[in-house]
Amino acid sequence: MTTLSPENSLSARRSATFILEKRKPPIDKAEWDSFFDENGHLAKSRDFICINILERGLHPFVRTEAWKFLTGYYSWQSSRDERLMMDSNRRRNYNSLCQMYEKIQPLLENLHGNFTETRNNIAYDIQRLYDKDPLGNVLIDKKKLEKTLLLSYVCNTKAEYQRGFHEMVMLFQLMVEHDHETFWLFQFFLQKTEHSCVINIGVGKNLDMLNSLITLLDPEFAEHLKGKGSGAVQSLFPWFCLCFQRAFKTFDDVWRLWEVLLTGKPCRNFQVLVAYSMLQMVRKQALLECMSGDAILMACNNLIDLDADELISAACVVYAELMQKEVPQSLKEFLL
């Protein structure tokens, strides 16, 4: 067991302070521009910006550019001219990948059964995707969405296509203007979150750490989950696979949580604290009604229309509580 340092405890208290205060307005275009000098280099530290994103969020007008820094599309040390060059290179590389894909597609169709199966899965998922706003206006181009997913599957040897990726890419397509931006932002986002949202890389570890967190902070609930409620936590993998996308009321709420996860603040693998906070929403009912694992899972699946700021605040409270505990080494290494 490891007791965390006073510095970490102070950081935890600061991360939770915005919970108790009225949240400041999100970072707008004027303030975002003030973070850079005349050459476009950052005049503020990366930590300063990330902490402000955690505590306040981003205005929609700056989200696209900010996400390019958060995902690694742009270097934090780059100048304005260097970013223009980076964007040009990304566009050129994307076009080259598209040309390569067109050349090898017949070969993939004839020799690789997995490709045909994956393409059919993507087509099925996209066909079922609701793509209209409340007024009936079409939000996305499904053909472009399919192209991005297929190209991603062919180019990404680690993160194979999994159900839900089509919903993720849709949000990137809504955020940016150009196809190459959609593709590269999704690739960088997967790299940043692969240890939380990619099934064959990190989802299992997240579920194990969630179990450890429950055992540490809520022994009574942990006992119920080991007994009558067994299987509930391991069945929550869709939360991680979709980065909690289906739990929120608006796309803005999804983007709000995702950009916090990208900051790495207040800790690494903050998504586990988010999942713990969501599970706490059904805790009282689960214990009172002595719910089975299946019933707990159903209650968790009914957690929809959540407010991102409230959930982030709740998870920060958990983080502050965690800082006051003697934390097992494995959990400390994963989160802190």
Short mmCIF file of C-alpha atoms in Angstrom, two decimals:
data_model
loop_
_atom_site.label_atom_id
_atom_site.label_comp_id
_atom_site.label_asym_id
_atom_site.label_seq_id
_atom_site.Cartn_x
_atom_site.Cartn_y
_atom_site.Cartn_z
CA MET A 1 0.00 0.00 0.00
CA THR A 2 1.25 3.51 -0.83
CA THR A 3 0.30 6.83 0.75
CA LEU A 4 0.27 9.64 -1.79
CA SER A 5 2.41 12.72 -1.37
CA PRO A 6 1.20 16.08 -0.01
CA GLU A 7 1.78 17.53 -3.49
CA ASN A 8 -0.63 15.05 -5.03
CA SER A 9 -3.16 15.70 -2.27
CA LEU A 10 -2.95 19.43 -2.98
CA SER A 11 -3.44 18.77 -6.68
CA ALA A 12 -6.45 16.63 -5.89
CA ARG A 13 -8.05 19.35 -3.79
CA ARG A 14 -7.48 21.89 -6.54
CA SER A 15 -9.00 19.57 -9.16
CA ALA A 16 -12.11 19.27 -7.03
CA THR A 17 -12.48 22.96 -6.16
CA PHE A 18 -14.38 23.84 -9.32
CA ILE A 19 -17.06 21.39 -8.17
CA LEU A 20 -17.95 23.62 -5.25
CA GLU A 21 -17.84 26.86 -7.20
CA LYS A 22 -19.80 28.14 -10.13
CA ARG A 23 -17.89 26.97 -13.19
CA LYS A 24 -16.18 29.71 -15.15
CA PRO A 25 -17.17 30.14 -18.82
CA PRO A 26 -15.42 27.81 -21.27
CA ILE A 27 -12.28 28.93 -23.06
CA ASP A 28 -13.41 31.10 -25.98
CA LYS A 29 -11.61 32.17 -29.15
CA ALA A 30 -10.18 35.38 -27.71
CA GLU A 31 -8.75 33.62 -24.67
CA TRP A 32 -7.44 30.70 -26.74
CA ASP A 33 -5.62 33.10 -29.06
CA SER A 34 -4.07 34.80 -26.02
CA PHE A 35 -2.30 31.53 -25.16
CA PHE A 36 0.03 32.03 -28.17
CA ASP A 37 2.77 34.55 -28.97
CA GLU A 38 3.16 36.45 -32.23
CA ASN A 39 4.78 33.43 -33.94
CA GLY A 40 2.09 31.04 -32.83
CA HIS A 41 4.17 29.34 -30.15
CA LEU A 42 2.39 28.57 -26.90
CA ALA A 43 3.01 31.30 -24.35
CA LYS A 44 1.27 29.27 -21.63
CA SER A 45 2.34 25.87 -20.37
CA ARG A 46 0.65 22.69 -21.53
CA ASP A 47 -0.35 21.96 -17.91
CA PHE A 48 -1.97 25.39 -17.57
CA ILE A 49 -4.08 24.82 -20.67
CA CYS A 50 -5.04 21.25 -19.77
CA ILE A 51 -6.09 22.19 -16.23
CA ASN A 52 -8.24 25.00 -17.63
CA ILE A 53 -9.85 22.56 -20.06
CA LEU A 54 -10.60 20.20 -17.17
CA GLU A 55 -12.12 22.92 -15.04
CA ARG A 56 -13.89 24.97 -17.70
CA GLY A 57 -14.09 23.18 -21.03
CA LEU A 58 -13.78 24.56 -24.56
CA HIS A 59 -16.07 26.82 -26.53
CA PRO A 60 -17.21 25.11 -29.78
CA PHE A 61 -15.34 27.76 -31.82
CA VAL A 62 -11.95 26.63 -30.47
CA ARG A 63 -12.62 22.93 -30.01
CA THR A 64 -11.28 21.80 -33.39
CA GLU A 65 -7.92 23.55 -33.01
CA ALA A 66 -7.57 22.62 -29.34
CA TRP A 67 -8.26 18.97 -30.09
CA LYS A 68 -5.46 18.95 -32.64
CA PHE A 69 -3.08 19.72 -29.77
CA LEU A 70 -4.75 17.35 -27.32
CA THR A 71 -4.65 14.37 -29.69
CA GLY A 72 -1.14 14.95 -31.02
CA TYR A 73 -2.22 16.05 -34.51
CA TYR A 74 -0.20 19.21 -33.71
CA SER A 75 2.89 19.39 -31.55
CA TRP A 76 2.57 21.53 -28.42
CA GLN A 77 5.94 23.08 -29.33
CA SER A 78 4.98 24.02 -32.91
CA SER A 79 4.80 27.49 -34.42
CA ARG A 80 1.92 28.73 -36.60
CA ASP A 81 3.94 28.11 -39.78
CA GLU A 82 4.92 24.63 -38.63
CA ARG A 83 1.27 23.78 -38.00
CA LEU A 84 0.36 24.90 -41.52
CA MET A 85 3.04 22.58 -42.82
CA MET A 86 1.83 19.74 -40.57
CA ASP A 87 -1.70 20.13 -41.86
CA SER A 88 -0.48 20.10 -45.45
CA ASN A 89 1.51 16.93 -44.75
CA ARG A 90 -1.47 15.27 -43.09
CA ARG A 91 -3.63 16.06 -46.11
CA ARG A 92 -1.01 14.72 -48.52
CA ASN A 93 -0.45 11.54 -46.48
CA TYR A 94 -4.19 10.96 -46.26
CA ASN A 95 -4.54 11.24 -50.03
CA SER A 96 -1.67 8.78 -50.48
CA LEU A 97 -3.36 6.30 -48.14
CA CYS A 98 -6.61 6.63 -50.09
CA GLN A 99 -4.78 5.89 -53.35
CA MET A 100 -3.03 2.90 -51.78
CA TYR A 101 -6.34 1.56 -50.48
CA GLU A 102 -7.96 1.79 -53.91
CA LYS A 103 -5.09 -0.22 -55.40
CA ILE A 104 -5.08 -3.01 -52.81
CA GLN A 105 -8.84 -3.25 -52.26
CA PRO A 106 -9.34 -6.02 -54.89
CA LEU A 107 -6.52 -8.01 -53.29
CA LEU A 108 -8.06 -7.62 -49.85
CA GLU A 109 -11.45 -8.72 -51.12
CA ASN A 110 -10.03 -11.87 -52.73
CA LEU A 111 -7.47 -12.99 -50.18
CA HIS A 112 -8.57 -11.71 -46.78
CA GLY A 113 -11.87 -12.96 -45.40
CA ASN A 114 -11.54 -10.70 -42.39
CA PHE A 115 -11.65 -7.66 -44.66
CA THR A 116 -14.94 -8.68 -46.24
CA GLU A 117 -16.45 -9.48 -42.85
CA THR A 118 -15.29 -6.17 -41.40
CA ARG A 119 -16.55 -4.22 -44.39
CA ASN A 120 -19.95 -5.87 -44.00
CA ASN A 121 -20.01 -5.04 -40.28
CA ILE A 122 -19.15 -1.41 -40.99
CA ALA A 123 -21.84 -1.17 -43.68
CA TYR A 124 -24.41 -2.70 -41.30
CA ASP A 125 -23.49 -0.37 -38.44
CA ILE A 126 -23.62 2.72 -40.65
CA GLN A 127 -26.95 1.69 -42.16
CA ARG A 128 -28.46 1.57 -38.66
CA LEU A 129 -26.90 4.87 -37.59
CA TYR A 130 -29.42 7.67 -37.13
CA ASP A 131 -27.92 10.64 -38.95
CA LYS A 132 -30.50 13.42 -38.59
CA ASP A 133 -30.93 16.28 -36.15
CA PRO A 134 -34.27 17.01 -34.37
CA LEU A 135 -35.40 19.03 -37.41
CA GLY A 136 -34.72 16.16 -39.80
CA ASN A 137 -31.59 17.66 -41.36
CA VAL A 138 -28.91 15.17 -42.39
CA LEU A 139 -25.87 15.58 -40.14
CA ILE A 140 -23.19 13.47 -41.81
CA ASP A 141 -22.08 11.90 -45.07
CA LYS A 142 -22.38 8.15 -44.54
CA LYS A 143 -20.23 7.34 -47.58
CA LYS A 144 -17.37 9.39 -46.17
CA LEU A 145 -17.92 7.79 -42.77
CA GLU A 146 -17.62 4.32 -44.29
CA LYS A 147 -14.47 5.32 -46.17
CA THR A 148 -12.83 6.62 -43.00
CA LEU A 149 -13.65 3.44 -41.07
CA LEU A 150 -12.39 1.11 -43.83
CA LEU A 151 -9.20 3.10 -44.27
CA SER A 152 -8.68 3.10 -40.52
CA TYR A 153 -9.15 -0.67 -40.39
CA VAL A 154 -6.64 -1.28 -43.18
CA CYS A 155 -4.03 1.11 -41.77
CA ASN A 156 -4.36 0.35 -38.07
CA THR A 157 -2.79 -2.98 -37.16
CA LYS A 158 -3.46 -2.68 -33.41
CA ALA A 159 -7.02 -1.37 -33.08
CA GLU A 160 -9.24 -3.53 -35.25
CA TYR A 161 -12.73 -2.30 -36.08
CA GLN A 162 -15.17 -2.75 -33.21
CA ARG A 163 -18.83 -1.94 -32.89
CA GLY A 164 -19.20 1.68 -31.84
CA PHE A 165 -16.30 3.10 -33.84
CA HIS A 166 -18.82 4.36 -36.41
CA GLU A 167 -20.44 6.51 -33.70
CA MET A 168 -17.07 7.89 -32.67
CA VAL A 169 -16.05 8.81 -36.21
CA MET A 170 -19.42 10.50 -36.71
CA LEU A 171 -18.54 12.92 -33.90
CA PHE A 172 -15.19 13.73 -35.51
CA GLN A 173 -16.90 14.28 -38.85
CA LEU A 174 -19.27 16.72 -37.16
CA MET A 175 -16.39 18.57 -35.52
CA VAL A 176 -14.10 19.21 -38.48
CA GLU A 177 -14.42 20.36 -42.07
CA HIS A 178 -12.08 18.15 -44.09
CA ASP A 179 -11.85 14.38 -44.61
CA HIS A 180 -8.16 14.20 -43.75
CA GLU A 181 -8.85 15.93 -40.41
CA THR A 182 -11.57 13.40 -39.57
CA PHE A 183 -9.30 10.48 -40.36
CA TRP A 184 -6.19 11.69 -38.52
CA LEU A 185 -8.03 12.99 -35.46
CA PHE A 186 -9.70 9.59 -35.09
CA GLN A 187 -6.34 7.81 -35.47
CA PHE A 188 -4.67 10.00 -32.86
CA PHE A 189 -7.69 9.72 -30.56
CA LEU A 190 -7.45 5.92 -30.73
CA GLN A 191 -3.75 6.07 -29.91
CA LYS A 192 -4.46 8.28 -26.91
CA THR A 193 -7.35 6.15 -25.64
CA GLU A 194 -6.43 2.64 -26.81
CA HIS A 195 -5.74 1.55 -23.23
CA SER A 196 -9.31 2.44 -22.32
CA CYS A 197 -11.55 1.97 -25.35
CA VAL A 198 -9.95 -0.71 -27.56
CA ILE A 199 -11.18 -4.18 -26.62
CA ASN A 200 -8.08 -6.17 -27.53
CA ILE A 201 -5.70 -3.69 -25.86
CA GLY A 202 -6.99 -2.13 -22.66
CA VAL A 203 -10.66 -2.59 -21.78
CA GLY A 204 -10.05 -5.62 -19.57
CA LYS A 205 -7.43 -3.75 -17.53
CA ASN A 206 -9.87 -0.88 -16.99
CA LEU A 207 -12.52 -3.26 -15.67
CA ASP A 208 -10.00 -4.87 -13.30
CA MET A 209 -8.98 -1.43 -11.99
CA LEU A 210 -12.63 -0.45 -11.59
CA ASN A 211 -13.11 -3.52 -9.41
CA SER A 212 -10.04 -2.57 -7.35
CA LEU A 213 -11.33 0.99 -6.95
CA ILE A 214 -14.72 -0.22 -5.71
CA THR A 215 -13.01 -2.55 -3.23
CA LEU A 216 -10.90 0.33 -1.90
CA LEU A 217 -13.53 3.07 -1.68
CA ASP A 218 -16.79 1.17 -1.21
CA PRO A 219 -16.24 -2.23 0.49
CA GLU A 220 -19.97 -2.75 1.13
CA PHE A 221 -20.86 -2.39 -2.54
CA ALA A 222 -17.81 -4.48 -3.51
CA GLU A 223 -19.10 -7.38 -1.37
CA HIS A 224 -22.50 -7.19 -3.05
CA LEU A 225 -20.88 -7.17 -6.49
CA LYS A 226 -18.83 -10.24 -5.61
CA GLY A 227 -21.95 -12.06 -4.39
CA LYS A 228 -25.44 -11.53 -5.71
CA GLY A 229 -24.33 -8.77 -8.07
CA SER A 230 -21.50 -10.79 -9.62
CA GLY A 231 -20.75 -10.20 -13.28
CA ALA A 232 -22.09 -6.65 -13.32
CA VAL A 233 -18.75 -4.83 -13.50
CA GLN A 234 -17.26 -7.10 -16.18
CA SER A 235 -20.38 -6.46 -18.28
CA LEU A 236 -19.77 -2.70 -18.29
CA PHE A 237 -17.20 -2.94 -21.10
CA PRO A 238 -19.42 -0.89 -23.49
CA TRP A 239 -18.87 2.15 -21.27
CA PHE A 240 -15.15 1.99 -22.04
CA CYS A 241 -15.45 0.81 -25.67
CA LEU A 242 -17.63 3.81 -26.51
CA CYS A 243 -15.93 6.24 -24.11
CA PHE A 244 -19.34 6.66 -22.40
CA GLN A 245 -20.78 8.19 -25.57
CA ARG A 246 -24.30 6.80 -25.14
CA ALA A 247 -24.68 8.09 -21.59
CA PHE A 248 -24.97 11.78 -22.49
CA LYS A 249 -27.77 14.05 -23.57
CA THR A 250 -25.87 15.99 -26.26
CA PHE A 251 -22.83 15.72 -28.53
CA ASP A 252 -21.35 18.68 -26.63
CA ASP A 253 -21.45 16.60 -23.44
CA VAL A 254 -19.57 13.77 -25.17
CA TRP A 255 -16.92 16.14 -26.51
CA ARG A 256 -16.64 17.75 -23.07
CA LEU A 257 -15.79 14.44 -21.39
CA TRP A 258 -13.51 13.27 -24.20
CA GLU A 259 -11.42 16.43 -24.13
CA VAL A 260 -10.94 16.01 -20.39
CA LEU A 261 -9.78 12.42 -20.94
CA LEU A 262 -7.32 13.71 -23.55
CA THR A 263 -5.77 16.20 -21.11
CA GLY A 264 -4.66 13.45 -18.73
CA LYS A 265 -6.00 15.60 -15.89
CA PRO A 266 -6.50 15.27 -12.99
CA CYS A 267 -4.88 11.84 -13.47
CA ARG A 268 -4.10 9.18 -16.02
CA ASN A 269 -6.95 6.81 -16.89
CA PHE A 270 -9.53 9.19 -15.47
CA GLN A 271 -12.16 7.11 -17.31
CA VAL A 272 -12.04 4.55 -14.48
CA LEU A 273 -13.08 7.24 -11.99
CA VAL A 274 -15.84 8.29 -14.39
CA ALA A 275 -17.11 4.70 -14.53
CA TYR A 276 -16.96 4.45 -10.73
CA SER A 277 -19.00 7.66 -10.42
CA MET A 278 -21.63 6.29 -12.81
CA LEU A 279 -21.81 3.01 -10.93
CA GLN A 280 -22.38 4.97 -7.71
CA MET A 281 -25.55 6.36 -9.30
CA VAL A 282 -27.16 2.90 -9.09
CA ARG A 283 -25.51 1.83 -5.82
CA LYS A 284 -28.34 2.77 -3.46
CA GLN A 285 -30.97 1.00 -5.54
CA ALA A 286 -28.73 -2.05 -6.03
CA LEU A 287 -28.17 -2.51 -2.29
CA LEU A 288 -31.72 -1.63 -1.26
CA GLU A 289 -33.28 -4.06 -3.72
CA CYS A 290 -30.46 -6.62 -3.43
CA MET A 291 -30.17 -6.52 -7.21
CA SER A 292 -28.57 -9.27 -9.25
CA GLY A 293 -25.72 -8.63 -11.67
CA ASP A 294 -28.14 -8.57 -14.62
CA ALA A 295 -30.42 -6.09 -12.84
CA ILE A 296 -27.47 -3.83 -11.97
CA LEU A 297 -26.32 -3.95 -15.58
CA MET A 298 -29.80 -2.97 -16.77
CA ALA A 299 -29.85 -0.06 -14.32
CA CYS A 300 -26.44 1.05 -15.60
CA ASN A 301 -27.61 0.83 -19.20
CA ASN A 302 -30.49 3.13 -18.26
CA LEU A 303 -28.06 5.88 -17.26
CA ILE A 304 -28.68 8.25 -20.15
CA ASP A 305 -29.03 12.00 -20.67
CA LEU A 306 -26.25 12.66 -18.15
CA ASP A 307 -24.63 16.08 -17.82
CA ALA A 308 -20.90 15.92 -18.56
CA ASP A 309 -19.89 18.66 -16.15
CA GLU A 310 -21.74 16.99 -13.28
CA LEU A 311 -20.14 13.63 -14.07
CA ILE A 312 -16.65 15.14 -14.36
CA SER A 313 -17.19 16.92 -11.04
CA ALA A 314 -18.29 13.68 -9.37
CA ALA A 315 -15.23 11.87 -10.72
CA CYS A 316 -12.96 14.66 -9.45
CA VAL A 317 -14.49 14.24 -5.99
CA VAL A 318 -13.60 10.54 -6.21
CA TYR A 319 -10.07 11.52 -7.18
CA ALA A 320 -9.79 13.86 -4.18
CA GLU A 321 -11.08 11.06 -1.92
CA LEU A 322 -8.58 8.64 -3.43
CA MET A 323 -5.71 10.98 -2.62
CA GLN A 324 -6.51 10.65 1.08
CA LYS A 325 -6.30 6.86 1.02
CA GLU A 326 -3.52 4.33 1.15
CA VAL A 327 -3.69 3.16 -2.44
CA PRO A 328 -2.51 -0.30 -3.60
CA GLN A 329 0.58 -0.01 -5.77
CA SER A 330 -1.11 -1.49 -8.86
CA LEU A 331 -3.94 1.02 -8.69
CA LYS A 332 -1.55 3.90 -8.03
CA GLU A 333 0.58 3.02 -11.06
CA PHE A 334 -2.51 2.80 -13.28
CA LEU A 335 -4.16 6.04 -12.17
CA LEU A 336 -1.47 8.26 -10.75
#
